[in-house]
Coordinates of C-alpha atoms in Angstrom, one line a residue:
Chain A
M1 CA -95.2 -35.4 -15.2
K2 CA -91.9 -33.9 -14.4
R3 CA -90.1 -37.1 -15.4
L4 CA -92.0 -37.1 -18.7
L5 CA -91.0 -33.5 -19.4
A6 CA -87.4 -34.4 -18.6
W7 CA -87.5 -37.3 -21.1
I8 CA -89.0 -35.1 -23.8
L9 CA -86.4 -32.4 -23.3
L10 CA -83.6 -35.1 -23.4
L11 CA -85.0 -36.5 -26.6
A12 CA -85.3 -33.1 -28.2
A13 CA -81.7 -32.3 -27.2
T14 CA -80.5 -35.6 -28.7
A15 CA -82.4 -35.0 -31.9
N16 CA -80.8 -31.5 -32.2
L17 CA -77.4 -32.9 -31.7
A18 CA -78.0 -35.5 -34.4
L19 CA -79.3 -32.9 -36.8
A20 CA -76.3 -30.6 -36.2
A21 CA -74.0 -33.5 -36.9
Q22 CA -75.6 -34.1 -40.3
T23 CA -76.0 -30.5 -41.4
P24 CA -72.6 -29.0 -42.4
A25 CA -71.8 -25.8 -40.5
P26 CA -72.0 -22.6 -42.4
D27 CA -68.7 -21.6 -43.8
P28 CA -67.9 -18.3 -41.9
T29 CA -66.5 -16.9 -45.2
Y30 CA -69.8 -17.3 -47.1
D31 CA -72.5 -17.7 -44.4
L32 CA -73.7 -20.9 -46.0
P33 CA -72.0 -24.3 -46.3
V34 CA -69.9 -24.3 -49.5
E35 CA -71.7 -27.4 -50.7
Q36 CA -74.9 -25.4 -50.9
I37 CA -73.2 -22.6 -52.7
D38 CA -71.5 -24.9 -55.1
H39 CA -75.0 -26.3 -56.2
Y40 CA -75.4 -22.9 -57.9
F41 CA -73.0 -24.3 -60.6
D42 CA -74.9 -27.5 -61.2
D43 CA -76.6 -26.1 -64.3
A44 CA -73.6 -23.9 -65.3
V45 CA -71.0 -24.2 -68.0
I46 CA -67.6 -22.5 -67.8
I47 CA -66.0 -21.7 -71.2
G48 CA -62.5 -20.6 -71.8
D49 CA -58.9 -21.2 -72.8
S50 CA -55.9 -22.7 -71.1
I51 CA -56.6 -20.9 -67.8
T52 CA -60.1 -22.4 -67.7
R53 CA -58.5 -25.8 -68.5
Q54 CA -56.3 -25.3 -65.4
L55 CA -59.5 -24.7 -63.3
Q56 CA -61.1 -27.7 -64.8
N57 CA -58.3 -30.1 -64.0
Y58 CA -57.8 -28.6 -60.5
T59 CA -61.5 -29.0 -59.8
L60 CA -61.2 -32.7 -60.8
R61 CA -58.2 -33.2 -58.6
E62 CA -59.9 -31.6 -55.6
R63 CA -63.0 -33.6 -56.1
A64 CA -60.9 -36.8 -56.3
R65 CA -59.6 -35.8 -52.9
G66 CA -63.1 -35.6 -51.5
R67 CA -63.8 -31.9 -51.7
S68 CA -67.0 -30.4 -53.0
L69 CA -66.0 -27.9 -55.7
L70 CA -68.3 -26.0 -58.0
G71 CA -71.0 -28.6 -57.9
G72 CA -71.8 -30.4 -61.2
V73 CA -70.4 -27.6 -63.4
T74 CA -69.5 -28.4 -67.0
F75 CA -66.2 -27.2 -68.4
L76 CA -65.6 -26.4 -72.1
A77 CA -62.0 -25.3 -72.7
A78 CA -59.4 -25.4 -75.5
Y79 CA -55.9 -24.1 -74.9
N80 CA -55.9 -21.4 -77.4
Y81 CA -59.6 -20.5 -77.6
M82 CA -60.2 -16.9 -78.6
I83 CA -62.9 -14.3 -78.6
F84 CA -63.2 -14.7 -82.4
Y85 CA -64.3 -18.3 -82.1
M86 CA -67.4 -17.2 -80.2
T87 CA -68.6 -15.9 -83.5
T88 CA -68.0 -18.9 -85.9
K89 CA -71.0 -20.6 -87.3
K90 CA -69.4 -23.9 -88.3
T91 CA -66.6 -26.0 -86.9
S92 CA -63.6 -26.1 -89.1
S93 CA -60.3 -28.0 -89.0
N94 CA -58.6 -24.5 -89.4
D95 CA -60.2 -23.2 -86.3
V96 CA -60.0 -24.2 -82.6
N97 CA -63.2 -25.9 -81.7
L98 CA -64.8 -26.9 -78.4
R99 CA -65.2 -30.6 -77.7
Y100 CA -68.0 -32.0 -75.6
A101 CA -69.2 -35.5 -75.2
G102 CA -67.2 -36.8 -78.1
K103 CA -68.2 -34.1 -80.6
Y104 CA -66.8 -30.8 -81.9
Y105 CA -68.9 -27.7 -81.4
T106 CA -68.8 -24.1 -82.1
F107 CA -69.4 -21.8 -79.1
R108 CA -73.0 -21.2 -80.2
D109 CA -73.8 -24.9 -80.9
A110 CA -72.2 -26.0 -77.6
L111 CA -74.6 -23.8 -75.7
A112 CA -77.5 -24.9 -77.7
A113 CA -76.6 -28.6 -77.1
I114 CA -75.9 -28.3 -73.4
K115 CA -78.6 -25.7 -72.6
P116 CA -77.1 -24.4 -69.4
K117 CA -78.9 -22.0 -67.2
K118 CA -75.7 -20.1 -66.6
A119 CA -72.5 -19.6 -68.7
F120 CA -69.3 -18.2 -67.4
I121 CA -66.8 -17.0 -70.1
L122 CA -63.2 -16.2 -69.7
L123 CA -61.6 -15.3 -73.1
G124 CA -59.3 -12.7 -74.5
L125 CA -55.7 -13.5 -73.4
N126 CA -55.1 -15.5 -76.6
D127 CA -56.4 -12.6 -78.7
G128 CA -53.8 -10.3 -77.1
A129 CA -54.7 -7.2 -75.2
R130 CA -54.3 -4.5 -77.9
A131 CA -54.0 -0.8 -77.6
D132 CA -57.1 -0.7 -79.7
P133 CA -59.4 -3.5 -78.6
S134 CA -62.4 -2.5 -80.8
K135 CA -62.2 -5.5 -83.0
Q136 CA -62.0 -7.9 -80.1
L137 CA -65.0 -6.1 -78.4
E138 CA -66.9 -6.3 -81.7
Y139 CA -66.4 -10.1 -81.7
Y140 CA -67.3 -10.3 -78.0
A141 CA -70.5 -8.4 -78.6
K142 CA -71.4 -10.9 -81.4
G143 CA -70.4 -13.7 -79.1
I144 CA -72.8 -12.4 -76.3
D145 CA -75.6 -12.2 -78.9
A146 CA -74.9 -15.7 -80.0
A147 CA -75.0 -17.0 -76.4
F148 CA -78.4 -15.5 -75.7
E149 CA -79.8 -16.8 -79.0
A150 CA -78.4 -20.3 -78.4
A151 CA -79.7 -20.6 -74.9
P152 CA -82.8 -18.4 -74.3
G153 CA -83.1 -17.4 -70.6
L154 CA -79.4 -17.8 -70.1
T155 CA -77.6 -15.9 -67.3
L156 CA -74.4 -15.0 -69.0
I157 CA -71.4 -14.1 -66.8
V158 CA -68.5 -12.5 -68.6
Q159 CA -65.3 -12.8 -66.5
S160 CA -62.7 -10.1 -66.8
L161 CA -59.3 -11.1 -68.2
S162 CA -57.1 -12.4 -65.5
P163 CA -53.9 -10.3 -64.8
V164 CA -50.4 -11.0 -65.8
T165 CA -47.2 -10.6 -63.9
T166 CA -44.5 -7.9 -64.2
Y167 CA -42.5 -10.5 -66.1
Q168 CA -45.0 -10.6 -68.9
T169 CA -43.4 -8.0 -71.2
A170 CA -44.8 -9.1 -74.6
P171 CA -46.5 -6.1 -76.2
S172 CA -49.6 -8.2 -76.8
L173 CA -50.2 -8.7 -73.1
R174 CA -49.5 -5.5 -71.3
Q175 CA -51.4 -5.2 -68.0
K176 CA -52.5 -1.6 -68.7
N177 CA -54.1 -2.8 -72.0
I178 CA -55.7 -5.7 -70.1
D179 CA -57.1 -3.3 -67.6
A180 CA -58.4 -1.0 -70.3
F181 CA -60.0 -4.0 -72.1
N182 CA -61.7 -5.1 -68.9
A183 CA -63.2 -1.6 -68.4
A184 CA -64.5 -1.7 -72.0
L185 CA -65.8 -5.3 -71.5
Q186 CA -67.7 -4.2 -68.4
A187 CA -69.4 -1.4 -70.4
L188 CA -70.2 -3.9 -73.1
C189 CA -71.8 -6.3 -70.6
E190 CA -74.0 -3.5 -69.2
E191 CA -75.1 -2.7 -72.7
K192 CA -75.9 -6.3 -73.6
G193 CA -77.5 -7.5 -70.4
A194 CA -74.6 -9.8 -69.5
I195 CA -73.1 -9.8 -66.0
Y196 CA -69.5 -8.7 -65.7
L197 CA -67.5 -10.5 -63.0
D198 CA -64.2 -9.0 -61.9
I199 CA -61.9 -12.0 -61.3
A200 CA -58.8 -9.9 -61.8
T201 CA -58.7 -7.7 -58.7
P202 CA -58.5 -10.5 -56.1
L203 CA -55.6 -12.0 -58.1
K204 CA -53.6 -8.7 -58.2
G205 CA -51.0 -7.4 -55.8
E206 CA -50.7 -3.8 -54.7
D207 CA -48.7 -3.1 -57.9
G208 CA -51.7 -4.0 -60.0
Y209 CA -50.1 -7.1 -61.5
L210 CA -50.8 -10.8 -60.9
R211 CA -49.2 -11.8 -57.6
M212 CA -46.2 -14.1 -58.1
E213 CA -47.6 -16.6 -55.5
Y214 CA -50.6 -17.0 -57.8
C215 CA -48.6 -17.5 -60.9
S216 CA -47.3 -20.9 -62.1
D217 CA -45.2 -19.8 -65.1
L218 CA -43.9 -16.4 -64.2
K219 CA -46.3 -14.8 -66.6
V220 CA -50.0 -15.7 -66.9
H221 CA -51.1 -19.1 -65.7
L222 CA -52.2 -19.9 -62.2
T223 CA -51.0 -21.9 -59.2
P224 CA -53.4 -23.9 -57.1
K225 CA -53.4 -20.9 -54.7
G226 CA -54.4 -18.6 -57.6
L227 CA -57.1 -21.0 -58.7
E228 CA -58.4 -21.1 -55.1
V229 CA -58.7 -17.2 -55.3
W230 CA -60.6 -17.5 -58.5
I231 CA -62.9 -20.2 -57.0
D232 CA -63.5 -18.0 -54.1
T233 CA -64.5 -15.1 -56.4
L234 CA -66.9 -17.5 -58.2
R235 CA -68.4 -18.7 -54.9
R236 CA -68.9 -15.1 -53.7
F237 CA -70.6 -14.3 -56.9
A238 CA -72.8 -17.3 -56.6
R239 CA -73.7 -16.5 -53.0
A240 CA -74.7 -13.0 -54.0
Q241 CA -76.9 -14.3 -56.8
M242 CA -78.5 -16.7 -54.4
K243 CA -79.3 -13.8 -52.0
G244 CA -80.5 -11.7 -54.9
T245 CA -77.9 -9.1 -54.3
P246 CA -75.6 -7.8 -57.1
Chain B
M1 CA -22.4 -91.1 -72.0
T2 CA -23.6 -93.0 -75.1
N3 CA -23.9 -91.3 -78.4
K4 CA -27.7 -91.6 -78.2
A5 CA -27.8 -89.9 -74.8
A6 CA -25.4 -87.2 -76.0
R7 CA -27.5 -86.5 -79.0
A8 CA -30.7 -86.4 -76.9
W9 CA -29.1 -83.8 -74.5
A10 CA -27.8 -81.8 -77.4
L11 CA -31.3 -81.8 -78.9
L12 CA -32.8 -80.7 -75.6
A13 CA -30.3 -77.9 -75.3
A14 CA -31.0 -76.7 -78.8
L15 CA -34.7 -76.7 -78.1
C16 CA -34.2 -74.7 -74.9
L17 CA -32.0 -72.2 -76.8
A18 CA -34.6 -71.8 -79.5
A19 CA -37.3 -71.2 -77.0
A20 CA -35.2 -68.5 -75.2
L21 CA -34.3 -66.8 -78.5
G22 CA -37.9 -67.0 -79.6
G23 CA -38.9 -64.8 -76.7
C24 CA -40.8 -67.3 -74.6
G25 CA -40.8 -65.3 -71.4
A26 CA -43.0 -65.5 -68.3
P27 CA -46.7 -65.9 -69.1
K28 CA -48.6 -62.6 -69.1
K29 CA -50.8 -62.1 -66.1
S30 CA -54.4 -61.1 -66.3
A31 CA -55.3 -58.2 -64.0
P32 CA -58.0 -55.6 -63.5
L33 CA -57.3 -52.3 -65.3
S34 CA -56.9 -50.6 -61.9
S35 CA -53.9 -52.9 -61.2
V36 CA -52.5 -52.2 -64.7
Y37 CA -52.7 -48.5 -64.1
E38 CA -51.1 -48.9 -60.6
A39 CA -48.2 -50.7 -62.3
M40 CA -47.8 -47.8 -64.7
Q41 CA -48.0 -45.3 -61.8
A42 CA -45.3 -47.3 -60.0
A43 CA -42.9 -46.5 -62.8
N44 CA -42.9 -42.9 -61.4
V45 CA -42.8 -41.3 -64.8
L46 CA -46.3 -39.7 -64.7
P47 CA -47.1 -36.3 -63.1
E48 CA -49.9 -36.1 -60.6
M49 CA -52.9 -37.6 -62.3
V50 CA -56.6 -37.4 -61.5
P51 CA -59.2 -40.1 -62.2
L52 CA -62.2 -39.2 -64.4
D53 CA -65.6 -39.9 -62.9
A54 CA -68.5 -41.0 -65.1
Q55 CA -69.8 -37.5 -65.7
T56 CA -66.4 -36.1 -66.7
A57 CA -65.6 -39.2 -68.9
M58 CA -68.8 -38.5 -70.9
A59 CA -68.2 -34.7 -71.1
L60 CA -64.5 -34.9 -71.9
L61 CA -64.3 -38.1 -74.0
G62 CA -67.9 -38.9 -75.0
L63 CA -67.3 -42.2 -73.2
D64 CA -70.2 -43.9 -71.4
T65 CA -68.4 -45.8 -68.6
A66 CA -71.6 -47.9 -68.1
Q67 CA -70.9 -49.4 -71.5
C68 CA -67.4 -50.4 -70.5
K69 CA -66.7 -53.7 -68.9
E70 CA -64.0 -52.0 -67.1
C71 CA -62.1 -48.7 -67.3
A72 CA -59.3 -46.7 -65.6
L73 CA -59.2 -43.2 -66.9
Y74 CA -56.6 -40.6 -65.8
I75 CA -55.6 -37.2 -66.9
S76 CA -52.9 -34.8 -65.6
A77 CA -53.9 -32.8 -62.6
D78 CA -52.0 -29.9 -64.2
G79 CA -54.2 -28.7 -67.0
L80 CA -51.2 -27.6 -69.0
L81 CA -49.6 -31.0 -69.3
A82 CA -50.8 -33.5 -72.0
D83 CA -50.2 -36.6 -69.9
E84 CA -53.1 -39.0 -70.1
V85 CA -53.7 -42.7 -69.5
L86 CA -57.0 -44.1 -70.6
L87 CA -57.5 -47.8 -70.2
V88 CA -60.7 -49.4 -71.3
R89 CA -62.1 -53.0 -71.7
A90 CA -65.2 -53.2 -73.9
A91 CA -68.0 -55.7 -73.5
N92 CA -67.9 -56.7 -77.1
Q93 CA -66.2 -56.1 -80.4
E94 CA -68.8 -53.5 -81.5
E95 CA -68.2 -51.5 -78.4
A96 CA -64.5 -51.9 -78.7
K97 CA -64.6 -50.4 -82.2
A98 CA -66.6 -47.4 -81.0
M99 CA -64.4 -46.8 -78.1
Q100 CA -61.3 -47.0 -80.2
A101 CA -62.8 -44.3 -82.4
L102 CA -63.4 -42.1 -79.3
L103 CA -59.9 -42.5 -78.1
A104 CA -58.5 -41.7 -81.5
E105 CA -60.6 -38.6 -81.7
R106 CA -59.4 -37.7 -78.2
L107 CA -55.8 -37.9 -79.3
Q108 CA -56.6 -35.9 -82.4
F109 CA -58.3 -33.1 -80.3
K110 CA -55.3 -33.0 -78.0
A111 CA -53.0 -32.6 -80.9
E112 CA -55.1 -29.9 -82.6
E113 CA -55.3 -27.7 -79.5
A114 CA -51.6 -28.1 -78.6
R115 CA -50.2 -27.7 -82.1
A116 CA -50.1 -23.9 -82.1
Y117 CA -50.2 -23.5 -78.3
S118 CA -47.4 -25.6 -77.0
P119 CA -44.9 -27.3 -79.3
Q120 CA -43.4 -29.2 -76.4
Q121 CA -46.8 -30.8 -75.4
Y122 CA -47.6 -31.3 -79.1
A123 CA -44.5 -33.3 -79.6
I124 CA -45.4 -35.5 -76.6
I125 CA -49.0 -36.0 -78.0
Q126 CA -47.6 -36.9 -81.4
Q127 CA -45.8 -39.8 -79.7
G128 CA -49.0 -40.9 -78.0
K129 CA -49.9 -44.6 -78.1
L130 CA -53.3 -45.9 -79.2
L131 CA -53.4 -49.6 -78.4
H132 CA -55.9 -52.2 -79.2
N133 CA -55.7 -55.9 -78.0
G134 CA -58.9 -57.8 -78.4
L135 CA -61.5 -56.0 -76.3
S136 CA -58.9 -53.9 -74.5
L137 CA -58.0 -50.4 -75.6
A138 CA -55.5 -47.9 -74.3
L139 CA -54.5 -44.3 -74.9
I140 CA -51.2 -43.4 -73.4
V141 CA -49.8 -39.8 -73.7
S142 CA -46.6 -39.2 -71.9
P143 CA -43.0 -38.2 -72.5
K144 CA -42.4 -41.8 -71.4
A145 CA -45.1 -43.4 -73.5
D146 CA -42.7 -46.2 -74.6
E147 CA -41.9 -47.2 -71.1
L148 CA -45.6 -47.1 -70.1
E149 CA -46.6 -49.2 -73.1
K150 CA -44.0 -51.8 -72.1
I151 CA -45.6 -52.0 -68.7
Y152 CA -49.1 -52.2 -70.2
Q153 CA -48.1 -55.0 -72.5
T154 CA -46.8 -57.2 -69.6
F155 CA -50.4 -57.8 -68.8
D156 CA -52.8 -60.1 -70.7
H157 CA -55.3 -57.9 -72.5
R158 CA -57.4 -60.4 -74.4

């Protein structure tokens, strides 16, 4: 009897070890394996401009190196996509259009075609952060409405504009205007039932500007390090959503 | 040497010269597209590139890789660079025609989005190569597109 019990215990211990070997350990940063968190993005689309394009290509690079990154997310990006283009009803050769699966789409039609459960948007830097952003916010409001109409039941996540460095001196992209725009965007999201996601703060230094180590062109675009910070922000958001916490 | 022999040698020499001037080089080798791409990579003129998986090829290009006999699809790891090498072998003429259209549209999209955004990348895209040999197609976008095309054309693409 004792021998039988010993064998049972040994088998149970072996089975446990085998199971532990198969199950990835929880990432201490997120309290779940990242592969599980990344599945949150399987039915998500990320829409944006050149900065989103950077994230897209970086994600592809990392996946080619064997990393799990943002699950099966779909990217839709065009270098100079703007808030205004969220409101267009038809594609036009005079506009910047999104391109997906070999076809051109407006923002609305792309969402209607892809039917994601979640959409992350990062737009506004190409519009310029103006002292009076009311026109851009008006377009953004229309864009949010268009998104909800195109994909009923959509969880819409509006990302804040990412910061710029102290070297970005163009009047159209002053950091204080970007910060003001983000505050107004957050209020708009609350009004419209979209989720506002602050991707800017983790990228900033103590001076309130984009950290130079995160910047690839001295002004606005991101290094791999900066992209990893953004990915971390997205994953933390996803983890919170999975837990049901804001 | 007799006159006849001398004339025969002269004729042979003339024929060889004509062949050389006519560009009869080494026969082109047939190779899988992965090897063709490796040869292009070995030129060290491309930035870090990433391969497109089937899902991304469909999303980005509208290309169903299952319809290709063979493909080697690479874009720049840096999202702000226009460099791209898309090599495809179609299963038949009809597929080749459809894929050529997709590659042409891809080049057009790249040009459209770069035109106002980055004059430097736009200029590179404008020099992009869209190649069609039998069932083989290629889109090459690079500041060194001419060099990469030469490498591509050293292979048999019938």
